[in-house]
JSON list of C-alpha atoms in Angstrom, two decimals:
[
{"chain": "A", "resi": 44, "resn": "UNK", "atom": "CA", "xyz": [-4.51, -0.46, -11.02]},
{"chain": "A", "resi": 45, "resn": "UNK", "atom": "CA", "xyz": [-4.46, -3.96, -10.09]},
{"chain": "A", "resi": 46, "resn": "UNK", "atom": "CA", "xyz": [-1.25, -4.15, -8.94]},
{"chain": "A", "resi": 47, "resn": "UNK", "atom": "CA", "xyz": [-1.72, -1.28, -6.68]},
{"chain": "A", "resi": 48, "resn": "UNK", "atom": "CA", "xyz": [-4.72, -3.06, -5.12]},
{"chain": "A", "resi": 49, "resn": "UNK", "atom": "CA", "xyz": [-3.09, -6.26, -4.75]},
{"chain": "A", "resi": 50, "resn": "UNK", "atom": "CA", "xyz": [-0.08, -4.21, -2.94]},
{"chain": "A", "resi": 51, "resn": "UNK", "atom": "CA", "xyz": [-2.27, -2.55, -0.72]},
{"chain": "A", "resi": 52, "resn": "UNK", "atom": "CA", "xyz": [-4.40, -5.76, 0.54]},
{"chain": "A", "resi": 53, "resn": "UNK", "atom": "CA", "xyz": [-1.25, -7.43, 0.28]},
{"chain": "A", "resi": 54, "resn": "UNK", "atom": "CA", "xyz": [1.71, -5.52, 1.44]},
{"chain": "A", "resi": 55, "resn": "UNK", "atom": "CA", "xyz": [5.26, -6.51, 1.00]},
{"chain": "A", "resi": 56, "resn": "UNK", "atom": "CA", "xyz": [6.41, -5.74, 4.01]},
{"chain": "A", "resi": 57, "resn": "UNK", "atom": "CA", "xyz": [3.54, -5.29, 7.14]},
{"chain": "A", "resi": 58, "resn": "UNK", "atom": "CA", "xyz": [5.10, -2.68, 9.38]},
{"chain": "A", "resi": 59, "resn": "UNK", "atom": "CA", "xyz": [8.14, -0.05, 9.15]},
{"chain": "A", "resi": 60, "resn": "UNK", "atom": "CA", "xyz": [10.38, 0.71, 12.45]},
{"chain": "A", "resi": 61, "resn": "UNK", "atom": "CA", "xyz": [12.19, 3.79, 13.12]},
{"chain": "A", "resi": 62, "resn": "UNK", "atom": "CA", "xyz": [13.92, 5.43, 16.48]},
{"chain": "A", "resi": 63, "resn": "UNK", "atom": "CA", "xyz": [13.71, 9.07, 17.08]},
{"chain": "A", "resi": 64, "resn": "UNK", "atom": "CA", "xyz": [16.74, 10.79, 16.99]},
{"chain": "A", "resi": 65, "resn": "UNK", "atom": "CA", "xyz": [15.15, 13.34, 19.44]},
{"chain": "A", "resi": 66, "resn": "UNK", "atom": "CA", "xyz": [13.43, 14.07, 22.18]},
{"chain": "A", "resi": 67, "resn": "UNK", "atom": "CA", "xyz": [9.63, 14.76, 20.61]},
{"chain": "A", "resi": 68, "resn": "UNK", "atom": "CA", "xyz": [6.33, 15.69, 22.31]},
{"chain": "A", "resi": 69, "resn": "UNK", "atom": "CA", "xyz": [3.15, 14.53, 20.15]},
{"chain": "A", "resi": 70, "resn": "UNK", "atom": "CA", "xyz": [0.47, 16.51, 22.36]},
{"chain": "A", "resi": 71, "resn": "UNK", "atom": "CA", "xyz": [0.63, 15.01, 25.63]},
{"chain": "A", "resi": 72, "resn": "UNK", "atom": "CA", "xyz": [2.77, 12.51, 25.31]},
{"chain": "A", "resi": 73, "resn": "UNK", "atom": "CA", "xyz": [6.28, 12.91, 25.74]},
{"chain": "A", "resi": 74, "resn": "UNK", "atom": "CA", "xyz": [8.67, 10.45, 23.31]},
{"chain": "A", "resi": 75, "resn": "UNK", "atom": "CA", "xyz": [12.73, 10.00, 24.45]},
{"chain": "A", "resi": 76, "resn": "UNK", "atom": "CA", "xyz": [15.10, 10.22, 22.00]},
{"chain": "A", "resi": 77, "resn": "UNK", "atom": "CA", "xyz": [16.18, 6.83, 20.62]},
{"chain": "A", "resi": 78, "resn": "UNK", "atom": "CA", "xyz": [12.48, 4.96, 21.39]},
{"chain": "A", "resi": 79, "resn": "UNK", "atom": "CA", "xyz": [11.41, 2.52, 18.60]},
{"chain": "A", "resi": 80, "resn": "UNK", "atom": "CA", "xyz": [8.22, 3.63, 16.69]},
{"chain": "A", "resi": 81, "resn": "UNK", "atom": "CA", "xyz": [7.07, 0.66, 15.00]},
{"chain": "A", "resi": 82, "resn": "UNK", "atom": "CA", "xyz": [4.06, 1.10, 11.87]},
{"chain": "A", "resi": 83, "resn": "UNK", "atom": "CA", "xyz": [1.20, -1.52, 11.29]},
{"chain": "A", "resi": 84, "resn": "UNK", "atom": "CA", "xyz": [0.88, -0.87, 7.70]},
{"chain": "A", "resi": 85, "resn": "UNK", "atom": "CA", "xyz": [-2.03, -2.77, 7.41]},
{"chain": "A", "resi": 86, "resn": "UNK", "atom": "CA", "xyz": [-3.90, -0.63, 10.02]},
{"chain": "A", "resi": 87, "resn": "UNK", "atom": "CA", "xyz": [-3.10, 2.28, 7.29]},
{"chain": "A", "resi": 88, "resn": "UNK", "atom": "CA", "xyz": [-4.30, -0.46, 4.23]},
{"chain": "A", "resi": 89, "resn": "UNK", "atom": "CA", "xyz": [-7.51, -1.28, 5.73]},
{"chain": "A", "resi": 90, "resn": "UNK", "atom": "CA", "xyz": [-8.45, 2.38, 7.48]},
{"chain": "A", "resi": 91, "resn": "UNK", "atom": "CA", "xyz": [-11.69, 3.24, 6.22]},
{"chain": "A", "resi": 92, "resn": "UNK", "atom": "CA", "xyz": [-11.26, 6.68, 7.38]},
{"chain": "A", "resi": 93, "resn": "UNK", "atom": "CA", "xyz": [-8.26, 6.79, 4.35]},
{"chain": "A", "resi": 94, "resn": "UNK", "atom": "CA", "xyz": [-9.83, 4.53, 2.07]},
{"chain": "A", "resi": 95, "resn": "UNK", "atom": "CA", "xyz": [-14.30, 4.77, 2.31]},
{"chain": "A", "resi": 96, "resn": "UNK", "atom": "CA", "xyz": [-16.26, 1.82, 3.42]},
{"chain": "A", "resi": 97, "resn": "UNK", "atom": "CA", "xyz": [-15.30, -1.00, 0.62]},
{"chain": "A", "resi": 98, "resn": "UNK", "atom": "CA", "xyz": [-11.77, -0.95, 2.30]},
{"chain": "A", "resi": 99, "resn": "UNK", "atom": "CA", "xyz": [-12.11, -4.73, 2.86]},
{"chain": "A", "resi": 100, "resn": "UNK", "atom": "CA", "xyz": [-13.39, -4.81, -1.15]},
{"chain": "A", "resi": 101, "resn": "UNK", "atom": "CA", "xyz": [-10.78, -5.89, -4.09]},
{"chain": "A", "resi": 102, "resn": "UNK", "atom": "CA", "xyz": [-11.71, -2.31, -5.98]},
{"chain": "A", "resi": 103, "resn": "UNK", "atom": "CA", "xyz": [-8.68, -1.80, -8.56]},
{"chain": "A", "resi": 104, "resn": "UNK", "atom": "CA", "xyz": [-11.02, 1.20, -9.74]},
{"chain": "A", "resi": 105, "resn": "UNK", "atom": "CA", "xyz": [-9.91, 2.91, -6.92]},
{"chain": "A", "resi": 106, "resn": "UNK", "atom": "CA", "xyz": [-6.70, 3.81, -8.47]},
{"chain": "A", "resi": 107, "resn": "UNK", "atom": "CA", "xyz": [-8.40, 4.69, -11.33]},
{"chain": "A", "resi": 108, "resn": "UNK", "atom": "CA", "xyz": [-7.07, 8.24, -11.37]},
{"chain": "A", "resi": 109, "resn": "UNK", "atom": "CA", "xyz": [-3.70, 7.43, -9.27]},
{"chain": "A", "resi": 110, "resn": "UNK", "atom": "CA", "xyz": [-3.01, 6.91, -5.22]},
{"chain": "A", "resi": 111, "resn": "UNK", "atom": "CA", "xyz": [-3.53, 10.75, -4.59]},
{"chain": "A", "resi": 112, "resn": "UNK", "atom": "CA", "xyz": [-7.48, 10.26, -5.53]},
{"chain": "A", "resi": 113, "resn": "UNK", "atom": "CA", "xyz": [-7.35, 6.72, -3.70]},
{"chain": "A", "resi": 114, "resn": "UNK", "atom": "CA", "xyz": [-7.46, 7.44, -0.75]},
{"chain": "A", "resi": 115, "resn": "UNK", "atom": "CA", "xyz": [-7.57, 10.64, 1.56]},
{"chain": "A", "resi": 116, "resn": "UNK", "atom": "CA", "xyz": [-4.11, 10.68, 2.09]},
{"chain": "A", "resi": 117, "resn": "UNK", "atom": "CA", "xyz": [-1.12, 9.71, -0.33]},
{"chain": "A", "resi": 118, "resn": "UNK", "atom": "CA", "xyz": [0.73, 8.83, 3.23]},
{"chain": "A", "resi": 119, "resn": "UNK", "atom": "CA", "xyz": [-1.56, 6.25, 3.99]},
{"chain": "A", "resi": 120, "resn": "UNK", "atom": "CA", "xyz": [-0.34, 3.72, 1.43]},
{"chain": "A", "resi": 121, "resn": "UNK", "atom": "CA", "xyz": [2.88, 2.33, 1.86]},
{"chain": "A", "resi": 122, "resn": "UNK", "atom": "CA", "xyz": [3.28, -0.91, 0.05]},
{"chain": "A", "resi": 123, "resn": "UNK", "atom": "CA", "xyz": [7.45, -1.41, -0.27]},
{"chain": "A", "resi": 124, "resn": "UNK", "atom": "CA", "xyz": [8.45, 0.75, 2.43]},
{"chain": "A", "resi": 125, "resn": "UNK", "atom": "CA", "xyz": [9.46, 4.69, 2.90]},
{"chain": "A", "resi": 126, "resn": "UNK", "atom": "CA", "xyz": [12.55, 6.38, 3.74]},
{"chain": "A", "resi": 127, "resn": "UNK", "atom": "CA", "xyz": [15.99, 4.65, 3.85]},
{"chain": "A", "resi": 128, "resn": "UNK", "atom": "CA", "xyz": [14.69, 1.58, 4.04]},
{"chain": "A", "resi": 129, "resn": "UNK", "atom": "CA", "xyz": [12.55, 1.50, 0.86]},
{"chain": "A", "resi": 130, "resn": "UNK", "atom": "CA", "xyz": [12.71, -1.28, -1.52]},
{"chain": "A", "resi": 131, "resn": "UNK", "atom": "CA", "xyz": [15.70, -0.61, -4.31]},
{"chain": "A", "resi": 132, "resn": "UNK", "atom": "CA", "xyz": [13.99, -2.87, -6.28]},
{"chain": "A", "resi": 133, "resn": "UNK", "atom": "CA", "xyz": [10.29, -1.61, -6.43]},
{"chain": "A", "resi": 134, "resn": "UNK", "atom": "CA", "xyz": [9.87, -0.38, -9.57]},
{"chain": "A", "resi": 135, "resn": "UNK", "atom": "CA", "xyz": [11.54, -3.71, -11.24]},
{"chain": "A", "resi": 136, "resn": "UNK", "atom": "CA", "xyz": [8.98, -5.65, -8.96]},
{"chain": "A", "resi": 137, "resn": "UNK", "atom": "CA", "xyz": [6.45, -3.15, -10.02]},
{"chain": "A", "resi": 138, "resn": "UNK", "atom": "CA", "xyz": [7.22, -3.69, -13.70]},
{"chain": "A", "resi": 139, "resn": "UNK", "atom": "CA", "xyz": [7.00, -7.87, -13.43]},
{"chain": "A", "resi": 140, "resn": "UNK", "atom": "CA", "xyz": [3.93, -7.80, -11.86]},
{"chain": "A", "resi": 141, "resn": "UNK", "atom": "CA", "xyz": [2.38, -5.83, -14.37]},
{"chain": "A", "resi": 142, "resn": "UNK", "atom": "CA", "xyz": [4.36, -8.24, -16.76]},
{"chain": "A", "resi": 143, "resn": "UNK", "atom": "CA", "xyz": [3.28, -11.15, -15.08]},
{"chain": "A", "resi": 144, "resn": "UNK", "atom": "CA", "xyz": [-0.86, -9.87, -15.16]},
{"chain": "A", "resi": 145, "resn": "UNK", "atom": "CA", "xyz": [-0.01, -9.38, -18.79]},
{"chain": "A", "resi": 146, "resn": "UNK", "atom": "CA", "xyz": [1.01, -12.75, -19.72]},
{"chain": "A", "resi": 147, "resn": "UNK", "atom": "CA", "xyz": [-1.72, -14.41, -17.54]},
{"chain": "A", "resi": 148, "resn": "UNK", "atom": "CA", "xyz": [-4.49, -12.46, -19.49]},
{"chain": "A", "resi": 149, "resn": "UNK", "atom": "CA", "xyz": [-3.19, -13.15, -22.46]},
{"chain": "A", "resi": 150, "resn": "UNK", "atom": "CA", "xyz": [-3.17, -17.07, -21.94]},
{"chain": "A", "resi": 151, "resn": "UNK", "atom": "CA", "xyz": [-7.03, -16.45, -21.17]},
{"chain": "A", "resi": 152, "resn": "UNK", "atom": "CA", "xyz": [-9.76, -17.55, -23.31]},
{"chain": "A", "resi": 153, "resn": "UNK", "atom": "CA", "xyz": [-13.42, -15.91, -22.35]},
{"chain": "A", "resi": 154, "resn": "UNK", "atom": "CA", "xyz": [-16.90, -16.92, -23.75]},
{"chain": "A", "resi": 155, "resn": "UNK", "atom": "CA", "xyz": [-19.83, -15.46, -24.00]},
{"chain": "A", "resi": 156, "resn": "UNK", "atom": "CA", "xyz": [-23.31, -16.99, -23.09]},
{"chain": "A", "resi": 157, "resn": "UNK", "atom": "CA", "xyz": [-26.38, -16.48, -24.72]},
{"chain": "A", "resi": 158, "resn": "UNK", "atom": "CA", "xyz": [-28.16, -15.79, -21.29]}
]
């Protein structure tokens, strides 16, 4: 849960191009084939309309019961990329940082106060 938090305040990458292979038409506006369509992924990160009011929050609960029940929409959180271009090496990177987390609580010594 962490680790998806930390990805999604802290992206790998912080936007995704693509160029339309077509002609499109997105309601009124008309899109020529070949145009570059470039994605703030941040904007998605930090939508409150995806992820409730505490977007700006460090909440690893939120991924509590997995992305789906995150946020609003599973689309909406793009940490290492989509499509061809995704990151071959995400789950490895996935994996360390959990690793890493691991070996840093472990080296952690906690006490408790009386008050």
């Amino acid at each position: 849960m962490v680790v998806l938090e930390v990805l999604r305040l802290y992206p790998i990458m912080v936007f995704v191009s693509r160029q339309t292979l077509q002609n499109l038409k997105l309601g009124n506006i008309e899109i020529p084939k070949g145009f570059n369509i470039w994605l703030w992924l941040l904007e998605l990160h930090f939508d409150p309309k995806f992820w409730g009011p505490d977007v700006e929050k460090f909440n690893p609960e939120r991924f509590a019961n997995g992305i789906s029940r995150a946020c609003k929409s599973s689309e909406a959180y793009i940490p290492l990329c989509i499509g061809a271009q995704v990151c071959p090496g995400r789950s490895l990177a996935k994996t360390e940082l959990q690793v890493l987390f691991a070996i840093i609580l472990s080296n952690l010594s906690l006490i408790i106060l009386d008050s």
